[in-house]
Amino acid sequence: MSGTNGYKKSGVDQPIGIFDSGIGGLTVLREVYSELPAEDIVYFGDTAHLPYGTKSKETITKFSIDNVKFLQGFGTKIVIVACNTASSLSLDELKKRFSFPIIGVIDPGAKQAMQATKNGRIGIIGTKATIGSGSYEASLKRLDKSVKVFSEACPLFVPFVEEGWLDGEVVSKVAETYLEPLKNFKIDTLILGCTHYPLLTRIIRKTMGDSVRLVNSAEETAKEARSLLERLKLKAPKEKSRTDTRFYVSDEPEQFRTFGERFLARPIQSVAKVGDTRIVRNRSSR
Ligand code: DGL
């Protein structure tokens, strides 16, 4: 059966697939949980290849294709590319290759930033690959050619978050060094263009000041997923109860589970390593 957009329709009961280079995409999953409470979800974290943010377009695209193929095996009705770097560099190729809808985080984040800005001066922070791709800038300019865009790669933020360094003198100093130029450009809106950065909201807000609106792409992406499912008549009915999210990784399931709970702000029951029968379970559920 073919949908109105030419997409092959699968049933409302089919899961949503979400992938990221690792745990960062759980910030998107968190928003999907609140926006789409009845949906079953399969999450894949490509932890064997993390980080994506320092890699080439060719490599990131190859990983992303493999990730979508893996999720496709679950009969996913849509896939969300929850990684800013993968969305920036591989989304166009993914859309060409797969017949079901695939959405990324860039356009939703840009849309939200355009709604937030009053002075038309928007900052973007992200990984080197995301900033180098110019994806957010292109998306913002598609919405309004006159918008002024200022970008800064903040490569040290990802390892800080992964290490749980969300505050303190060192993080503050690094944040000031990265963000000072953006402050000087008098932006009134800043896109947190990386899955990890919402966890640094406190320090980024302290550095930028309260007058700068921080945009988390994850929120708008979840809203876009909801309206896409509604449009395609694929949204799970409210009365359905969600089954436990299935988490898969390509390496280190236990590490994913422990760190992931911090990102998700809730317990993760079990994580399976792809190609391995071993499943890591939360101690409380053993
Ligand atoms: N998930 C990546 C992003 O949002 C950050 C981590 C990485 O570099 O893989 O850009």
Tab-separated table of C-alpha atoms and ligand atoms in Angstrom:
chain	number	residue	atom	x	y	z
A	1	MET	CA	0.000	0.000	0.000
A	2	SER	CA	1.415	3.365	-0.937
A	3	GLY	CA	0.811	6.508	1.160
A	4	THR	CA	-0.067	9.969	-0.175
A	5	ASN	CA	3.589	10.996	-0.138
A	6	GLY	CA	4.612	7.951	-2.102
A	7	TYR	CA	5.890	6.259	1.054
A	8	LYS	CA	5.057	2.616	1.576
A	9	LYS	CA	2.644	2.458	4.476
A	10	SER	CA	3.239	0.132	7.356
A	11	GLY	CA	0.851	-0.351	10.236
A	12	VAL	CA	0.332	2.013	13.168
A	13	ASP	CA	1.742	-0.713	15.405
A	14	GLN	CA	5.136	-0.693	13.722
A	15	PRO	CA	7.920	0.885	15.793
A	16	ILE	CA	9.725	4.171	15.259
A	17	GLY	CA	13.460	3.716	14.653
A	18	ILE	CA	15.921	6.184	16.139
A	19	PHE	CA	19.673	6.184	15.672
A	20	ASP	CA	22.620	8.218	16.858
A	21	SER	CA	26.372	7.743	17.004
A	22	GLY	CA	25.884	6.713	20.634
A	23	ILE	CA	24.064	7.940	23.696
A	24	GLY	CA	23.491	11.556	22.611
A	25	GLY	CA	20.350	10.704	20.661
A	26	LEU	CA	18.693	9.759	23.919
A	27	THR	CA	18.029	13.494	24.387
A	28	VAL	CA	15.849	13.163	21.279
A	29	LEU	CA	14.282	9.941	22.533
A	30	ARG	CA	13.342	11.768	25.753
A	31	GLU	CA	11.354	14.303	23.735
A	32	VAL	CA	9.803	11.568	21.572
A	33	TYR	CA	8.591	9.854	24.751
A	34	SER	CA	6.715	12.963	25.823
A	35	GLU	CA	5.411	13.889	22.367
A	36	LEU	CA	4.451	10.354	21.270
A	37	PRO	CA	3.686	8.390	24.445
A	38	ALA	CA	2.061	5.376	22.767
A	39	GLU	CA	4.774	4.553	20.219
A	40	ASP	CA	7.055	1.519	20.343
A	41	ILE	CA	10.648	2.481	19.699
A	42	VAL	CA	13.846	0.761	18.593
A	43	TYR	CA	16.965	2.781	19.393
A	44	PHE	CA	20.367	2.084	17.884
A	45	GLY	CA	23.560	3.713	19.184
A	46	ASP	CA	26.556	3.185	16.918
A	47	THR	CA	28.969	3.223	19.847
A	48	ALA	CA	31.663	1.282	17.964
A	49	HIS	CA	32.074	4.255	15.619
A	50	LEU	CA	31.580	7.155	18.056
A	51	PRO	CA	32.330	10.034	17.638
A	52	TYR	CA	30.878	10.940	14.254
A	53	GLY	CA	31.622	14.640	14.750
A	54	THR	CA	35.261	14.335	13.708
A	55	LYS	CA	34.711	12.067	10.681
A	56	SER	CA	34.244	12.613	6.937
A	57	LYS	CA	30.955	12.817	5.057
A	58	GLU	CA	31.750	9.568	3.250
A	59	THR	CA	32.373	7.636	6.460
A	60	ILE	CA	29.370	9.098	8.294
A	61	THR	CA	27.103	8.328	5.327
A	62	LYS	CA	28.302	4.729	5.200
A	63	PHE	CA	27.636	4.266	8.940
A	64	SER	CA	24.242	5.957	8.650
A	65	ILE	CA	23.132	3.684	5.798
A	66	ASP	CA	24.095	0.624	7.860
A	67	ASN	CA	22.214	2.010	10.858
A	68	VAL	CA	19.013	2.544	8.886
A	69	LYS	CA	19.301	-0.935	7.355
A	70	PHE	CA	19.537	-2.362	10.859
A	71	LEU	CA	16.435	-0.470	12.018
A	72	GLN	CA	14.583	-1.386	8.838
A	73	GLY	CA	14.875	-5.012	9.966
A	74	PHE	CA	12.344	-4.191	12.722
A	75	GLY	CA	9.816	-2.919	10.197
A	76	THR	CA	10.154	0.668	11.421
A	77	LYS	CA	7.459	2.974	10.064
A	78	ILE	CA	9.716	6.026	10.225
A	79	VAL	CA	13.330	6.616	11.231
A	80	ILE	CA	14.597	9.626	13.156
A	81	VAL	CA	18.245	10.516	12.645
A	82	ALA	CA	18.812	11.792	16.173
A	83	CYS	CA	22.405	12.821	15.515
A	84	ASN	CA	23.137	16.350	14.296
A	85	THR	CA	26.305	15.236	12.518
A	86	ALA	CA	24.602	12.330	10.692
A	87	SER	CA	21.609	14.552	9.858
A	88	SER	CA	23.945	17.217	8.462
A	89	LEU	CA	25.996	14.904	6.301
A	90	SER	CA	23.906	11.897	5.363
A	91	LEU	CA	20.195	12.711	5.483
A	92	ASP	CA	19.880	13.494	1.762
A	93	GLU	CA	21.519	10.195	0.833
A	94	LEU	CA	19.356	8.249	3.305
A	95	LYS	CA	16.184	9.783	1.879
A	96	LYS	CA	17.249	8.729	-1.609
A	97	ARG	CA	18.000	5.145	-0.583
A	98	PHE	CA	15.057	4.234	1.628
A	99	SER	CA	11.385	4.301	0.782
A	100	PHE	CA	10.018	5.047	4.279
A	101	PRO	CA	10.136	8.550	5.801
A	102	ILE	CA	13.376	9.588	7.479
A	103	ILE	CA	13.655	12.827	9.407
A	104	GLY	CA	16.673	14.583	10.873
A	105	VAL	CA	17.170	17.209	13.538
A	106	ILE	CA	18.476	20.119	11.424
A	107	ASP	CA	15.323	21.513	9.767
A	108	PRO	CA	13.245	21.233	12.973
A	109	GLY	CA	15.984	23.049	14.944
A	110	ALA	CA	16.261	25.771	12.312
A	111	LYS	CA	12.480	26.223	12.271
A	112	GLN	CA	12.381	26.610	16.028
A	113	ALA	CA	15.242	29.121	15.957
A	114	MET	CA	13.468	31.222	13.327
A	115	GLN	CA	10.380	31.297	15.522
A	116	ALA	CA	12.482	32.361	18.513
A	117	THR	CA	14.648	35.122	17.045
A	118	LYS	CA	13.585	38.748	17.244
A	119	ASN	CA	16.687	40.417	15.819
A	120	GLY	CA	17.387	37.840	13.054
A	121	ARG	CA	20.858	37.048	14.433
A	122	ILE	CA	21.218	33.339	15.195
A	123	GLY	CA	24.194	31.403	16.535
A	124	ILE	CA	24.880	27.706	15.998
A	125	ILE	CA	27.178	25.462	17.964
A	126	GLY	CA	27.926	21.865	17.029
A	127	THR	CA	30.624	19.340	16.181
A	128	LYS	CA	33.315	20.202	13.635
A	129	ALA	CA	31.525	18.082	11.012
A	130	THR	CA	28.129	19.725	11.609
A	131	ILE	CA	29.519	23.264	11.539
A	132	GLY	CA	31.756	22.450	8.543
A	133	SER	CA	28.747	21.148	6.587
A	134	GLY	CA	26.870	24.456	6.841
A	135	SER	CA	23.649	22.459	7.208
A	136	TYR	CA	21.947	24.671	9.812
A	137	GLU	CA	22.902	27.833	7.963
A	138	ALA	CA	21.457	26.463	4.704
A	139	SER	CA	18.267	25.422	6.462
A	140	LEU	CA	17.881	28.839	8.151
A	141	LYS	CA	18.504	30.666	4.878
A	142	ARG	CA	15.844	28.543	3.172
A	143	LEU	CA	13.393	29.863	5.749
A	144	ASP	CA	14.567	33.479	5.550
A	145	LYS	CA	17.376	34.698	3.310
A	146	SER	CA	17.970	37.792	5.412
A	147	VAL	CA	18.836	35.970	8.626
A	148	LYS	CA	22.392	36.468	9.938
A	149	VAL	CA	24.054	33.246	11.038
A	150	PHE	CA	27.171	32.810	13.181
A	151	SER	CA	28.668	29.370	13.877
A	152	GLU	CA	31.225	27.911	16.221
A	153	ALA	CA	32.422	24.305	16.509
A	154	CYS	CA	32.774	23.233	20.144
A	155	PRO	CA	34.585	19.875	19.878
A	156	LEU	CA	35.491	19.606	23.558
A	157	PHE	CA	31.866	19.709	24.709
A	158	VAL	CA	31.140	16.093	23.650
A	159	PRO	CA	33.944	14.488	25.705
A	160	PHE	CA	33.046	16.709	28.672
A	161	VAL	CA	29.465	15.483	28.626
A	162	GLU	CA	30.512	11.865	28.113
A	163	GLU	CA	32.740	12.183	31.171
A	164	GLY	CA	29.921	13.739	33.163
A	165	TRP	CA	31.695	17.127	33.389
A	166	LEU	CA	28.631	19.323	33.157
A	167	ASP	CA	29.849	22.126	35.389
A	168	GLY	CA	32.934	23.529	37.112
A	169	GLU	CA	35.824	25.829	36.380
A	170	VAL	CA	37.336	23.972	33.419
A	171	VAL	CA	34.035	23.588	31.579
A	172	SER	CA	33.189	27.239	32.283
A	173	LYS	CA	36.498	28.435	30.882
A	174	VAL	CA	36.134	26.329	27.728
A	175	ALA	CA	32.527	27.489	27.276
A	176	GLU	CA	33.644	31.131	27.563
A	177	THR	CA	36.395	30.577	25.003
A	178	TYR	CA	33.998	28.998	22.498
A	179	LEU	CA	31.034	31.269	23.095
A	180	GLU	CA	32.638	34.704	23.535
A	181	PRO	CA	32.775	35.375	19.743
A	182	LEU	CA	29.067	34.534	19.418
A	183	LYS	CA	28.249	36.938	22.246
A	184	ASN	CA	30.134	39.667	20.408
A	185	PHE	CA	27.947	39.085	17.335
A	186	LYS	CA	24.891	40.056	19.424
A	187	ILE	CA	22.903	36.948	18.631
A	188	ASP	CA	19.574	36.604	20.445
A	189	THR	CA	19.114	32.864	19.705
A	190	LEU	CA	21.568	29.981	19.927
A	191	ILE	CA	20.950	26.543	18.395
A	192	LEU	CA	22.397	23.711	20.483
A	193	GLY	CA	23.319	21.793	17.329
A	194	CYS	CA	24.621	18.641	18.960
A	195	THR	CA	22.843	15.924	20.891
A	196	HIS	CA	25.118	16.384	23.904
A	197	TYR	CA	24.746	20.112	24.389
A	198	PRO	CA	21.318	20.154	26.083
A	199	LEU	CA	23.126	18.609	29.055
A	200	LEU	CA	25.334	21.717	29.201
A	201	THR	CA	22.368	24.096	29.147
A	202	ARG	CA	23.150	25.516	32.576
A	203	ILE	CA	26.728	26.466	31.755
A	204	ILE	CA	25.859	27.708	28.243
A	205	ARG	CA	23.069	29.867	29.656
A	206	LYS	CA	25.391	31.244	32.326
A	207	THR	CA	27.973	32.123	29.672
A	208	MET	CA	25.570	33.592	27.093
A	209	GLY	CA	23.269	35.383	29.544
A	210	ASP	CA	19.533	35.048	30.043
A	211	SER	CA	18.591	37.213	27.071
A	212	VAL	CA	19.818	34.614	24.545
A	213	ARG	CA	17.215	31.961	23.763
A	214	LEU	CA	18.664	28.425	23.626
A	215	VAL	CA	17.108	26.120	21.028
A	216	ASN	CA	17.188	22.361	21.541
A	217	SER	CA	16.500	20.668	18.179
A	218	ALA	CA	15.260	17.549	19.952
A	219	GLU	CA	11.955	19.155	21.018
A	220	GLU	CA	10.973	20.337	17.553
A	221	THR	CA	12.141	17.056	15.976
A	222	ALA	CA	9.767	15.105	18.203
A	223	LYS	CA	6.929	17.473	17.205
A	224	GLU	CA	7.795	16.986	13.550
A	225	ALA	CA	7.748	13.192	14.019
A	226	ARG	CA	4.281	13.480	15.556
A	227	SER	CA	2.858	15.598	12.745
A	228	LEU	CA	4.436	13.333	10.119
A	229	LEU	CA	2.836	10.253	11.693
A	230	GLU	CA	-0.498	12.065	11.919
A	231	ARG	CA	-0.274	13.110	8.282
A	232	LEU	CA	0.522	9.554	7.195
A	233	LYS	CA	-2.139	8.143	9.542
A	234	LEU	CA	0.544	6.032	11.198
A	235	LYS	CA	0.342	7.387	14.738
A	236	ALA	CA	-0.283	4.734	17.379
A	237	PRO	CA	-3.662	5.237	19.090
A	238	LYS	CA	-3.622	6.947	22.520
A	239	GLU	CA	-5.122	3.929	24.256
A	240	LYS	CA	-2.241	1.680	23.187
A	241	SER	CA	0.400	1.225	25.874
A	242	ARG	CA	4.006	1.464	24.858
A	243	THR	CA	6.190	-1.637	25.076
A	244	ASP	CA	9.709	-1.264	26.517
A	245	THR	CA	12.051	0.505	24.126
A	246	ARG	CA	14.513	-1.905	22.524
A	247	PHE	CA	18.042	-0.545	22.818
A	248	TYR	CA	20.863	-1.817	20.608
A	249	VAL	CA	24.469	-0.705	20.340
A	250	SER	CA	27.449	-1.740	18.241
A	251	ASP	CA	29.792	-1.831	21.264
A	252	GLU	CA	29.959	-1.544	25.065
A	253	PRO	CA	26.306	-2.117	26.068
A	254	GLU	CA	26.921	-1.740	29.793
A	255	GLN	CA	28.623	1.625	29.358
A	256	PHE	CA	25.755	2.746	27.131
A	257	ARG	CA	23.242	1.683	29.749
A	258	THR	CA	24.945	3.484	32.647
A	259	PHE	CA	25.704	6.725	30.776
A	260	GLY	CA	22.448	6.520	28.878
A	261	GLU	CA	20.366	6.747	32.005
A	262	ARG	CA	21.883	10.183	32.625
A	263	PHE	CA	20.863	11.373	29.156
A	264	LEU	CA	17.448	9.814	29.300
A	265	ALA	CA	16.770	10.761	32.901
A	266	ARG	CA	15.121	7.366	33.483
A	267	PRO	CA	16.269	3.749	33.924
A	268	ILE	CA	17.193	1.690	30.870
A	269	GLN	CA	16.072	-1.890	31.383
A	270	SER	CA	18.328	-3.681	28.915
A	271	VAL	CA	20.735	-3.074	26.054
A	272	ALA	CA	21.832	-5.601	23.445
A	273	LYS	CA	25.002	-5.543	21.422
A	274	VAL	CA	24.284	-6.121	17.753
A	275	GLY	CA	25.594	-9.454	16.544
A	276	ASP	CA	25.926	-10.658	20.114
A	277	THR	CA	23.351	-12.637	22.053
A	278	ARG	CA	24.443	-11.118	25.371
A	279	ILE	CA	21.971	-8.593	26.737
A	280	VAL	CA	23.001	-6.212	29.504
A	281	ARG	CA	20.210	-5.728	32.006
A	282	ASN	CA	19.579	-3.114	34.636
A	283	ARG	CA	20.446	-4.640	38.047
A	284	SER	CA	17.009	-3.817	39.410
A	285	SER	CA	15.349	-5.832	36.621
A	286	ARG	CA	17.644	-8.895	36.850
B	1	DGL	N1	25.647	12.820	18.154
B	1	DGL	C1	26.642	13.752	17.677
B	1	DGL	C2	25.935	15.019	17.171
B	1	DGL	O1	24.815	15.319	17.528
B	1	DGL	C3	27.639	14.103	18.760
B	1	DGL	C4	28.562	12.964	19.118
B	1	DGL	C5	29.445	12.541	17.967
B	1	DGL	O2	30.334	13.313	17.541
B	1	DGL	O3	29.253	11.429	17.494
B	1	DGL	O4	26.507	15.730	16.397
